[in-house]
Amino acid sequence: MAKIKTEVVIVGAGAAGAILAAELCKVGMKVVALERGPKLKTIDFNPHDELRFFQRQDTRPDPKKSVVTWRFNTNMKSQPLNSMSYGNQVGGGTVHYGALSWRNHEDDFRVRSATIERYGAGFLPEGSDVTDWPISYADLEPYYDKAEYDLGVSGRAGNINGQKIAGGNIFEAPRKREFPLPPLRTDVASETFDKATKNLGLHPFISPRAILSEPYKGRPGCTYCGFCQTFGCHVAAKSSTLVNKIPEAEETKNFTVITGAMCYRVNTDSAGKATGVAFYGPDGSDNQVEADLVILAPFVYDNVRLLMLSKTSVHQNGLSNSSGLLGKGLMTHIRPSVFVAFEEKKMNIYMGPNAQRHSIDDYNADNFDHKDLGFIRGGQISIGTAGQQGGPIGAAINMVPPPGIPRYGSAYRDWYAKYFASHMSVGLQIEDLPYLNQTIDLDPDVRDAWGLPAPRITYDWRRPNELKSVAFLSKKIEDIGKAMNAKYVWMGDRAQPGAPGGHHTGGTRMGTRPDNSVVNKYCQSWDIPNLFVVGSSTFPTMSGYNSTLTIEAQAYFVADAITKHYRQAPGPLV
Amino acid sequence: MEKKSQSQDSQKPELDRRSLLIGGALGAAASVAPMTSAQSAPKIHAQHEAVQQPKSSHETHQRQGVFLNDDDYATIIAFTERLMPGAPGKPGARDANVANYIDLALSGFLSDQQYFYRQGLEGLEKHCQSQYQKSFMFLTIVQQDSVLAAMDENKASGFTWPTAKAFFEKLRVQTIEGLFSDPVYGGNKDFAGWKLVGFPGAQPFFTEDDMKNGKAFTREPIIGMQQSQTRARKG
């Protein structure tokens, strides 16, 4: 059993953890980070291997070891989820993600107020717990800017200081300056989507991604190899924290990352203050880290689980849970899709960065009038691959053939042989509202490979608001598919209705008061001032956007609060 | 009634399960097995002769044989071939060594699924015996396809755990994996699967024209992991 003493311990060296580590180390703070997975190198991502990295989910947690269970409701027995999409290595999900880098809309930070202002209080869906964030877009804007420039994001501005710019996303919140890097290259699929959506009167643009379109800060530009989402980048053009913030932290000599370290408890003393964490090593050893400041930055599930597992006689309902809200308000993106396949034109969708490459934002957030629609919020629509990436395993597994074509046999073979290179997918990710009975808790019946109770999700998105939203937006992507003059346009059939979708969010909500949230706007526990909980688990609402850039901006925001204020006077920041 | 371990089928004078599995001839011979209806007998004979002298590498199924026994291996070949059948110019599961991929996977990454496969294969044998009094590999193509359809609809008798549907889905997914994963995993022989769909493998880059021309990508060579590793080592 090892005993380590440090100033700061960070659990999880992913998007948030690595940024916090680098920013804290740079001002001289001593940081130890615990990472459950390994530390990989860029050379580990060469050669490309769809079986290993996509199908067998290397770089993601093994669902048999890091078990997460799910049930529709409290009357059902939970079942293990068979695939995870978050990260399991130093750099976390930013190693293998599609690198979409969105700034939330202004109204994404104030869904409740914005809805009431535009439609009246009666318009808020019954049973939902829609809440404003304790921070505004304006609070976070400088940190979005910092994240884009520090990490390396490619894109084209659609709104600089209120000036709308054609070709960019005209619905984006105002930014102070252009992206640090020009947008990534378009391809035949994105151009086909661009034309079709323009014909429908919509406003397409090249999606902003944390992938270098040109050399930047010593890293080369993207080679458009196509082995992108679910893969690590073989030239380090993807701006993962593994290749930018981790080396920066290491350069300070104030940083240690311990890999293979499974944190299972936050230690607290009799006064209720955090004293450090306990973790299992890869050899099964039981180890302790003593620290003045504890920062939790793993994925959503483990933020909630760690706080629940760490309960004591002082914190009987789990740490930071005096509000009773710990684990509540889980949200996931609901993701219908439409497949399109062309008779002659090849899309070669396996080329280039594959996730959500070209987008429209017309049906996201409150960018369209909901007055007569009977639901609030919307979704982000973009063109991409049938699965998470464009290889032939992913497409065969994720793309149900169109009606009339069987799923196997010679007719399927001929269909797939002909249309593999000419298909693409119009994808939709729909904002799910927070409901307090969509939860994460400890599964009483299932344990993971470390003997810890598995995080259990209780979740079913089939609520009146979501059902209406899914129906309305699904029709929109079908219309876009039909506007492309393709041979086949058909709805995908990927997920069990109601099942958790992508980008799990919520569970340690941030808020304005100790009785309405788990942490304050600086992600500091209301109950334990030397405990911070960062990441998308703190989001009160999820937006239709992928959350990584907001997680990263939040990490810079929290780092600023710690280095400029907390460090000088440890104690509540609010 | 013909059981797996019985040697001779009266309708297949020169072909029994043993001969299906002899050395390098396995692939082409197994392709003959499903065609054992009376009217196709002469054709079988002709193809069986072709087996003696393979014409191309596609007729040489390479089997490493690390987990599945001979019977089960032949069953997997026949089953996966119906999921993704080969045809002239269109390589199928057998041409791509899909059964070899599955066999290797079951002794490695998928070793926790060995029991699932044993039980699934037993269910399949029970079903075929009760419906046709023959093992799957000795059924006609039409009969084999009926078995697949019944499993897909989860209506096939004989299965307990896994269900017919679960076993069918597993085989479907692993046929896709064996066809389209890198050849180092034992399938996708000579890039058969990638050639079928026009996928160029692990290309290190694509040009702007590649991405915008809307045409089939045909630049040689197709790149697999062994090629790209060799290149990396050579610098």
PDB file of C-alpha atoms in Angstrom, chain A residues 293-470:
ATOM      1  CA  LEU A 293      -7.529  19.902  -2.515  1.00  0.00           C
ATOM      2  CA  VAL A 294      -9.483  17.103  -4.212  1.00  0.00           C
ATOM      3  CA  ILE A 295     -10.779  17.563  -7.768  1.00  0.00           C
ATOM      4  CA  LEU A 296     -13.042  14.931  -9.279  1.00  0.00           C
ATOM      5  CA  ALA A 297     -12.912  14.895 -13.083  1.00  0.00           C
ATOM      6  CA  PRO A 298     -13.855  11.413 -14.299  1.00  0.00           C
ATOM      7  CA  PHE A 299     -16.845  10.760 -16.548  1.00  0.00           C
ATOM      8  CA  VAL A 300     -20.355  11.481 -15.273  1.00  0.00           C
ATOM      9  CA  TYR A 301     -20.916   8.009 -13.802  1.00  0.00           C
ATOM     10  CA  ASP A 302     -17.862   8.051 -11.578  1.00  0.00           C
ATOM     11  CA  ASN A 303     -18.402  11.595 -10.361  1.00  0.00           C
ATOM     12  CA  VAL A 304     -21.747  10.483  -8.988  1.00  0.00           C
ATOM     13  CA  ARG A 305     -20.586   7.048  -7.853  1.00  0.00           C
ATOM     14  CA  LEU A 306     -17.514   8.337  -6.003  1.00  0.00           C
ATOM     15  CA  LEU A 307     -19.570  10.854  -4.063  1.00  0.00           C
ATOM     16  CA  MET A 308     -22.084   8.131  -3.172  1.00  0.00           C
ATOM     17  CA  LEU A 309     -19.421   5.561  -2.255  1.00  0.00           C
ATOM     18  CA  SER A 310     -17.658   8.041   0.024  1.00  0.00           C
ATOM     19  CA  LYS A 311     -20.499   8.553   2.497  1.00  0.00           C
ATOM     20  CA  THR A 312     -19.612   8.801   6.189  1.00  0.00           C
ATOM     21  CA  SER A 313     -21.473   9.497   9.413  1.00  0.00           C
ATOM     22  CA  VAL A 314     -20.964  13.202   8.696  1.00  0.00           C
ATOM     23  CA  HIS A 315     -22.108  12.883   5.063  1.00  0.00           C
ATOM     24  CA  GLN A 316     -24.739  10.186   5.423  1.00  0.00           C
ATOM     25  CA  ASN A 317     -26.301  10.569   1.975  1.00  0.00           C
ATOM     26  CA  GLY A 318     -22.967  10.710   0.181  1.00  0.00           C
ATOM     27  CA  LEU A 319     -20.598  13.631  -0.175  1.00  0.00           C
ATOM     28  CA  SER A 320     -21.905  16.958  -1.398  1.00  0.00           C
ATOM     29  CA  ASN A 321     -25.476  15.750  -1.224  1.00  0.00           C
ATOM     30  CA  SER A 322     -27.155  17.966   1.351  1.00  0.00           C
ATOM     31  CA  SER A 323     -29.502  19.041  -1.452  1.00  0.00           C
ATOM     32  CA  GLY A 324     -30.537  15.432  -2.132  1.00  0.00           C
ATOM     33  CA  LEU A 325     -29.886  16.094  -5.821  1.00  0.00           C
ATOM     34  CA  LEU A 326     -26.799  13.923  -6.242  1.00  0.00           C
ATOM     35  CA  GLY A 327     -27.320  11.545  -9.174  1.00  0.00           C
ATOM     36  CA  LYS A 328     -30.480  13.278 -10.342  1.00  0.00           C
ATOM     37  CA  GLY A 329     -31.227  14.896 -13.684  1.00  0.00           C
ATOM     38  CA  LEU A 330     -29.327  12.549 -15.988  1.00  0.00           C
ATOM     39  CA  MET A 331     -29.687  13.559 -19.642  1.00  0.00           C
ATOM     40  CA  THR A 332     -28.523  11.938 -22.887  1.00  0.00           C
ATOM     41  CA  HIS A 333     -28.713  12.962 -26.520  1.00  0.00           C
ATOM     42  CA  ILE A 334     -31.443  11.170 -28.414  1.00  0.00           C
ATOM     43  CA  ARG A 335     -30.029  10.351 -31.846  1.00  0.00           C
ATOM     44  CA  PRO A 336     -32.315   9.363 -34.721  1.00  0.00           C
ATOM     45  CA  SER A 337     -30.734   9.204 -38.152  1.00  0.00           C
ATOM     46  CA  VAL A 338     -31.636   9.005 -41.813  1.00  0.00           C
ATOM     47  CA  PHE A 339     -29.496   7.078 -44.243  1.00  0.00           C
ATOM     48  CA  VAL A 340     -28.985   8.195 -47.806  1.00  0.00           C
ATOM     49  CA  ALA A 341     -27.412   6.167 -50.636  1.00  0.00           C
ATOM     50  CA  PHE A 342     -26.709   7.305 -54.167  1.00  0.00           C
ATOM     51  CA  GLU A 343     -26.906   5.316 -57.371  1.00  0.00           C
ATOM     52  CA  GLU A 344     -23.778   6.669 -59.056  1.00  0.00           C
ATOM     53  CA  LYS A 345     -22.106   9.374 -56.982  1.00  0.00           C
ATOM     54  CA  LYS A 346     -19.639   8.040 -54.415  1.00  0.00           C
ATOM     55  CA  MET A 347     -19.591   9.659 -50.994  1.00  0.00           C
ATOM     56  CA  ASN A 348     -16.523   7.759 -49.717  1.00  0.00           C
ATOM     57  CA  ILE A 349     -17.661   8.717 -46.244  1.00  0.00           C
ATOM     58  CA  TYR A 350     -14.747   6.795 -44.719  1.00  0.00           C
ATOM     59  CA  MET A 351     -12.413   9.621 -45.792  1.00  0.00           C
ATOM     60  CA  GLY A 352     -11.647  12.555 -43.513  1.00  0.00           C
ATOM     61  CA  PRO A 353     -12.706  13.315 -39.934  1.00  0.00           C
ATOM     62  CA  ASN A 354     -15.946  11.392 -39.721  1.00  0.00           C
ATOM     63  CA  ALA A 355     -18.131  12.856 -37.002  1.00  0.00           C
ATOM     64  CA  GLN A 356     -20.818  15.462 -37.777  1.00  0.00           C
ATOM     65  CA  ARG A 357     -18.675  17.024 -40.478  1.00  0.00           C
ATOM     66  CA  HIS A 358     -21.178  19.560 -41.839  1.00  0.00           C
ATOM     67  CA  SER A 359     -24.099  20.914 -39.873  1.00  0.00           C
ATOM     68  CA  ILE A 360     -27.178  23.033 -39.644  1.00  0.00           C
ATOM     69  CA  ASP A 361     -28.241  24.715 -36.450  1.00  0.00           C
ATOM     70  CA  ASP A 362     -31.639  25.959 -37.609  1.00  0.00           C
ATOM     71  CA  TYR A 363     -33.491  23.390 -35.462  1.00  0.00           C
ATOM     72  CA  ASN A 364     -31.292  23.515 -32.395  1.00  0.00           C
ATOM     73  CA  ALA A 365     -31.920  25.216 -29.038  1.00  0.00           C
ATOM     74  CA  ASP A 366     -34.543  27.964 -29.424  1.00  0.00           C
ATOM     75  CA  ASN A 367     -33.337  28.889 -32.910  1.00  0.00           C
ATOM     76  CA  PHE A 368     -36.829  28.212 -34.304  1.00  0.00           C
ATOM     77  CA  ASP A 369     -40.264  29.188 -33.102  1.00  0.00           C
ATOM     78  CA  HIS A 370     -41.800  26.535 -30.866  1.00  0.00           C
ATOM     79  CA  LYS A 371     -45.053  28.401 -30.246  1.00  0.00           C
ATOM     80  CA  ASP A 372     -47.264  25.985 -32.180  1.00  0.00           C
ATOM     81  CA  LEU A 373     -45.121  22.894 -31.710  1.00  0.00           C
ATOM     82  CA  GLY A 374     -45.925  21.897 -28.142  1.00  0.00           C
ATOM     83  CA  PHE A 375     -42.352  21.198 -27.115  1.00  0.00           C
ATOM     84  CA  ILE A 376     -39.230  23.155 -26.169  1.00  0.00           C
ATOM     85  CA  ARG A 377     -35.617  22.937 -27.361  1.00  0.00           C
ATOM     86  CA  GLY A 378     -34.299  21.087 -30.410  1.00  0.00           C
ATOM     87  CA  GLY A 379     -31.374  19.258 -31.888  1.00  0.00           C
ATOM     88  CA  GLN A 380     -28.182  19.547 -33.842  1.00  0.00           C
ATOM     89  CA  ILE A 381     -28.277  18.102 -37.365  1.00  0.00           C
ATOM     90  CA  SER A 382     -25.253  17.078 -39.384  1.00  0.00           C
ATOM     91  CA  ILE A 383     -23.896  14.771 -42.046  1.00  0.00           C
ATOM     92  CA  GLY A 384     -21.615  11.897 -41.232  1.00  0.00           C
ATOM     93  CA  THR A 385     -21.076   8.179 -41.106  1.00  0.00           C
ATOM     94  CA  ALA A 386     -23.621   5.495 -40.331  1.00  0.00           C
ATOM     95  CA  GLY A 387     -21.726   4.420 -37.225  1.00  0.00           C
ATOM     96  CA  GLN A 388     -19.228   6.396 -35.226  1.00  0.00           C
ATOM     97  CA  GLN A 389     -16.718   6.093 -38.047  1.00  0.00           C
ATOM     98  CA  GLY A 390     -16.777   5.221 -41.710  1.00  0.00           C
ATOM     99  CA  GLY A 391     -15.128   1.817 -42.047  1.00  0.00           C
ATOM    100  CA  PRO A 392     -16.934  -1.198 -43.498  1.00  0.00           C
ATOM    101  CA  ILE A 393     -17.454  -2.929 -40.129  1.00  0.00           C
ATOM    102  CA  GLY A 394     -19.110   0.128 -38.623  1.00  0.00           C
ATOM    103  CA  ALA A 395     -21.335   0.763 -41.612  1.00  0.00           C
ATOM    104  CA  ALA A 396     -22.418  -2.889 -41.893  1.00  0.00           C
ATOM    105  CA  ILE A 397     -23.284  -3.055 -38.215  1.00  0.00           C
ATOM    106  CA  ASN A 398     -24.923   0.316 -37.816  1.00  0.00           C
ATOM    107  CA  MET A 399     -26.686   0.774 -41.131  1.00  0.00           C
ATOM    108  CA  VAL A 400     -29.853  -1.259 -41.334  1.00  0.00           C
ATOM    109  CA  PRO A 401     -30.480  -1.648 -45.084  1.00  0.00           C
ATOM    110  CA  PRO A 402     -33.450   0.165 -46.647  1.00  0.00           C
ATOM    111  CA  PRO A 403     -36.908  -1.428 -46.630  1.00  0.00           C
ATOM    112  CA  GLY A 404     -37.050  -4.322 -49.076  1.00  0.00           C
ATOM    113  CA  ILE A 405     -33.364  -5.221 -48.724  1.00  0.00           C
ATOM    114  CA  PRO A 406     -32.642  -8.154 -46.385  1.00  0.00           C
ATOM    115  CA  ARG A 407     -29.977  -7.985 -43.676  1.00  0.00           C
ATOM    116  CA  TYR A 408     -28.004 -10.963 -44.969  1.00  0.00           C
ATOM    117  CA  GLY A 409     -27.650 -13.248 -47.950  1.00  0.00           C
ATOM    118  CA  SER A 410     -26.707 -12.508 -51.548  1.00  0.00           C
ATOM    119  CA  ALA A 411     -29.176  -9.634 -51.925  1.00  0.00           C
ATOM    120  CA  TYR A 412     -27.631  -7.915 -48.917  1.00  0.00           C
ATOM    121  CA  ARG A 413     -24.119  -8.632 -50.164  1.00  0.00           C
ATOM    122  CA  ASP A 414     -24.901  -7.054 -53.521  1.00  0.00           C
ATOM    123  CA  TRP A 415     -26.595  -4.069 -51.948  1.00  0.00           C
ATOM    124  CA  TYR A 416     -23.774  -3.420 -49.492  1.00  0.00           C
ATOM    125  CA  ALA A 417     -21.101  -3.964 -52.140  1.00  0.00           C
ATOM    126  CA  LYS A 418     -22.768  -1.371 -54.328  1.00  0.00           C
ATOM    127  CA  TYR A 419     -23.714   1.239 -51.730  1.00  0.00           C
ATOM    128  CA  PHE A 420     -20.973   1.082 -49.104  1.00  0.00           C
ATOM    129  CA  ALA A 421     -19.005   3.799 -50.890  1.00  0.00           C
ATOM    130  CA  SER A 422     -22.064   5.853 -51.762  1.00  0.00           C
ATOM    131  CA  HIS A 423     -23.941   6.059 -48.472  1.00  0.00           C
ATOM    132  CA  MET A 424     -23.990   8.639 -45.725  1.00  0.00           C
ATOM    133  CA  SER A 425     -26.072   9.480 -42.724  1.00  0.00           C
ATOM    134  CA  VAL A 426     -27.968  12.585 -41.687  1.00  0.00           C
ATOM    135  CA  GLY A 427     -27.630  12.504 -37.942  1.00  0.00           C
ATOM    136  CA  LEU A 428     -29.607  14.277 -35.296  1.00  0.00           C
ATOM    137  CA  GLN A 429     -28.796  14.747 -31.657  1.00  0.00           C
ATOM    138  CA  ILE A 430     -31.689  15.999 -29.631  1.00  0.00           C
ATOM    139  CA  GLU A 431     -31.494  17.859 -26.372  1.00  0.00           C
ATOM    140  CA  ASP A 432     -33.060  15.875 -23.553  1.00  0.00           C
ATOM    141  CA  LEU A 433     -34.531  17.852 -20.675  1.00  0.00           C
ATOM    142  CA  PRO A 434     -33.548  17.167 -17.071  1.00  0.00           C
ATOM    143  CA  TYR A 435     -36.044  15.057 -15.107  1.00  0.00           C
ATOM    144  CA  LEU A 436     -35.258  14.344 -11.493  1.00  0.00           C
ATOM    145  CA  ASN A 437     -36.330  10.728 -11.877  1.00  0.00           C
ATOM    146  CA  GLN A 438     -33.726  10.159 -14.583  1.00  0.00           C
ATOM    147  CA  THR A 439     -30.912   9.127 -12.258  1.00  0.00           C
ATOM    148  CA  ILE A 440     -27.568   7.504 -11.576  1.00  0.00           C
ATOM    149  CA  ASP A 441     -27.247   5.548  -8.322  1.00  0.00           C
ATOM    150  CA  LEU A 442     -25.415   2.471  -6.989  1.00  0.00           C
ATOM    151  CA  ASP A 443     -26.658  -0.842  -8.345  1.00  0.00           C
ATOM    152  CA  PRO A 444     -27.393  -3.077  -5.349  1.00  0.00           C
ATOM    153  CA  ASP A 445     -27.054  -6.267  -7.448  1.00  0.00           C
ATOM    154  CA  VAL A 446     -24.140  -5.676  -9.812  1.00  0.00           C
ATOM    155  CA  ARG A 447     -20.481  -5.062  -9.059  1.00  0.00           C
ATOM    156  CA  ASP A 448     -17.658  -4.066 -11.367  1.00  0.00           C
ATOM    157  CA  ALA A 449     -14.232  -5.688 -11.754  1.00  0.00           C
ATOM    158  CA  TRP A 450     -12.970  -3.823  -8.652  1.00  0.00           C
ATOM    159  CA  GLY A 451     -15.842  -5.128  -6.534  1.00  0.00           C
ATOM    160  CA  LEU A 452     -17.523  -1.720  -6.452  1.00  0.00           C
ATOM    161  CA  PRO A 453     -21.275  -1.344  -6.965  1.00  0.00           C
ATOM    162  CA  ALA A 454     -21.885  -0.525 -10.625  1.00  0.00           C
ATOM    163  CA  PRO A 455     -23.314   2.880 -11.482  1.00  0.00           C
ATOM    164  CA  ARG A 456     -26.958   2.259 -12.337  1.00  0.00           C
ATOM    165  CA  ILE A 457     -28.847   4.430 -14.788  1.00  0.00           C
ATOM    166  CA  THR A 458     -32.602   4.740 -14.472  1.00  0.00           C
ATOM    167  CA  TYR A 459     -33.671   6.396 -17.658  1.00  0.00           C
ATOM    168  CA  ASP A 460     -36.412   6.567 -20.282  1.00  0.00           C
ATOM    169  CA  TRP A 461     -36.563   9.563 -22.571  1.00  0.00           C
ATOM    170  CA  ARG A 462     -40.083   8.855 -23.794  1.00  0.00           C
ATOM    171  CA  ARG A 463     -41.657  11.927 -22.193  1.00  0.00           C
ATOM    172  CA  PRO A 464     -44.242  14.096 -23.957  1.00  0.00           C
ATOM    173  CA  ASN A 465     -41.702  16.842 -24.749  1.00  0.00           C
ATOM    174  CA  GLU A 466     -39.085  14.451 -26.097  1.00  0.00           C
ATOM    175  CA  LEU A 467     -41.558  12.370 -28.117  1.00  0.00           C
ATOM    176  CA  LYS A 468     -42.847  15.480 -29.862  1.00  0.00           C
ATOM    177  CA  SER A 469     -39.345  16.796 -30.394  1.00  0.00           C
ATOM    178  CA  VAL A 470     -38.129  13.480 -31.851  1.00  0.00           C
TER     179      VAL A 470
END
